[in-house]
GROMACS .gro file of C-alpha atoms in nm:
model
   81
    1MET     CA    1   0.239  -1.551   1.825
    2ASN     CA    2   0.178  -1.564   1.509
    3SER     CA    3   0.534  -1.439   1.348
    4GLN     CA    4   0.442  -1.244   1.038
    5ALA     CA    5   0.618  -1.062   0.804
    6ILE     CA    6   0.572  -0.688   0.810
    7VAL     CA    7   0.730  -0.537   0.505
    8ASN     CA    8   0.690  -0.180   0.305
    9LEU     CA    9   0.427  -0.182   0.022
   10ALA     CA   10   0.666  -0.118  -0.250
   11SER     CA   11   0.896  -0.494  -0.229
   12VAL     CA   12   0.555  -0.667  -0.268
   13ALA     CA   13   0.524  -0.813  -0.595
   14PRO     CA   14   0.310  -0.793  -0.827
   15GLY     CA   15  -0.030  -1.043  -0.762
   16SER     CA   16   0.005  -1.086  -0.375
   17THR     CA   17  -0.270  -0.965  -0.142
   18VAL     CA   18  -0.150  -0.765   0.210
   19ARG     CA   19  -0.307  -0.600   0.524
   20ILE     CA   20  -0.229  -0.312   0.571
   21HIS     CA   21   0.004  -0.326   0.901
   22SER     CA   22   0.118   0.101   0.990
   23CYS     CA   23   0.187   0.361   0.759
   24ALA     CA   24   0.260   0.649   1.012
   25ASP     CA   25   0.562   0.857   0.809
   26LEU     CA   26   0.290   0.931   0.550
   27HIS     CA   27   0.257   1.306   0.460
   28VAL     CA   28  -0.095   1.410   0.580
   29LEU     CA   29  -0.180   1.475   0.234
   30VAL     CA   30  -0.071   1.078   0.086
   31SER     CA   31  -0.281   0.954   0.407
   32ARG     CA   32  -0.612   1.227   0.401
   33ARG     CA   33  -0.689   1.051   0.045
   34LEU     CA   34  -0.592   0.662   0.135
   35LEU     CA   35  -0.789   0.740   0.477
   36ASP     CA   36  -1.030   0.858   0.185
   37LEU     CA   37  -1.041   0.622  -0.059
   38GLY     CA   38  -1.113   0.317   0.341
   39ILE     CA   39  -0.733   0.240   0.294
   40THR     CA   40  -0.670   0.205   0.697
   41ILE     CA   41  -0.476  -0.021   0.971
   42GLY     CA   42  -0.628  -0.349   0.865
   43SER     CA   43  -0.744  -0.307   0.484
   44GLU     CA   44  -0.699  -0.567   0.286
   45VAL     CA   45  -0.466  -0.433  -0.093
   46HIS     CA   46  -0.438  -0.636  -0.363
   47MET     CA   47  -0.064  -0.560  -0.549
   48LYS     CA   48  -0.185  -0.532  -0.937
   49ARG     CA   49   0.099  -0.325  -1.145
   50LYS     CA   50   0.451  -0.213  -1.096
   51ALA     CA   51   0.543  -0.001  -1.395
   52PRO     CA   52   0.942   0.034  -1.504
   53PHE     CA   53   1.185   0.294  -1.398
   54GLY     CA   54   1.071   0.367  -1.094
   55GLY     CA   55   0.707   0.486  -1.186
   56PRO     CA   56   0.402   0.484  -1.000
   57ILE     CA   57   0.250   0.154  -0.773
   58THR     CA   58  -0.092   0.005  -0.888
   59CYS     CA   59  -0.299  -0.148  -0.579
   60GLU     CA   60  -0.680  -0.199  -0.561
   61SER     CA   61  -0.908  -0.203  -0.267
   62ASN     CA   62  -1.191  -0.208  -0.167
   63GLY     CA   63  -1.330  -0.263  -0.536
   64GLN     CA   64  -1.141   0.081  -0.645
   65MET     CA   65  -0.794   0.106  -0.850
   66PHE     CA   66  -0.498   0.328  -0.663
   67GLY     CA   67  -0.152   0.391  -0.789
   68ILE     CA   68   0.091   0.486  -0.513
   69ARG     CA   69   0.418   0.659  -0.581
   70ARG     CA   70   0.738   0.435  -0.480
   71GLN     CA   71   0.891   0.696  -0.217
   72GLU     CA   72   0.555   0.719  -0.013
   73ALA     CA   73   0.483   0.306  -0.092
   74LYS     CA   74   0.798   0.218   0.090
   75LYS     CA   75   0.664   0.395   0.388
   76ILE     CA   76   0.345   0.188   0.436
   77GLU     CA   77   0.400  -0.120   0.595
   78VAL     CA   78   0.204  -0.430   0.509
   79ILE     CA   79   0.183  -0.829   0.596
   80LEU     CA   80   0.171  -1.064   0.356
   81VAL     CA   81  -0.177  -1.229   0.340
   0.00000   0.00000   0.00000
């Protein structure tokens, strides 16, 4: 059995690589946008930058950069790679 810690995307440090585990509580439009970008369960995401004062988080997946609000990032469960 592999015991990997599941954390939310908002708590990951810049420079880390994670794999999407779950995004069940996201708003339908946000999850649809992530799906349009090719970001699904099992996708690897590289944390690039966190804006100060609660601003958005910048990530990269499948060669595409995207920004996501911290409130949505807190609802995405990830596993550190």
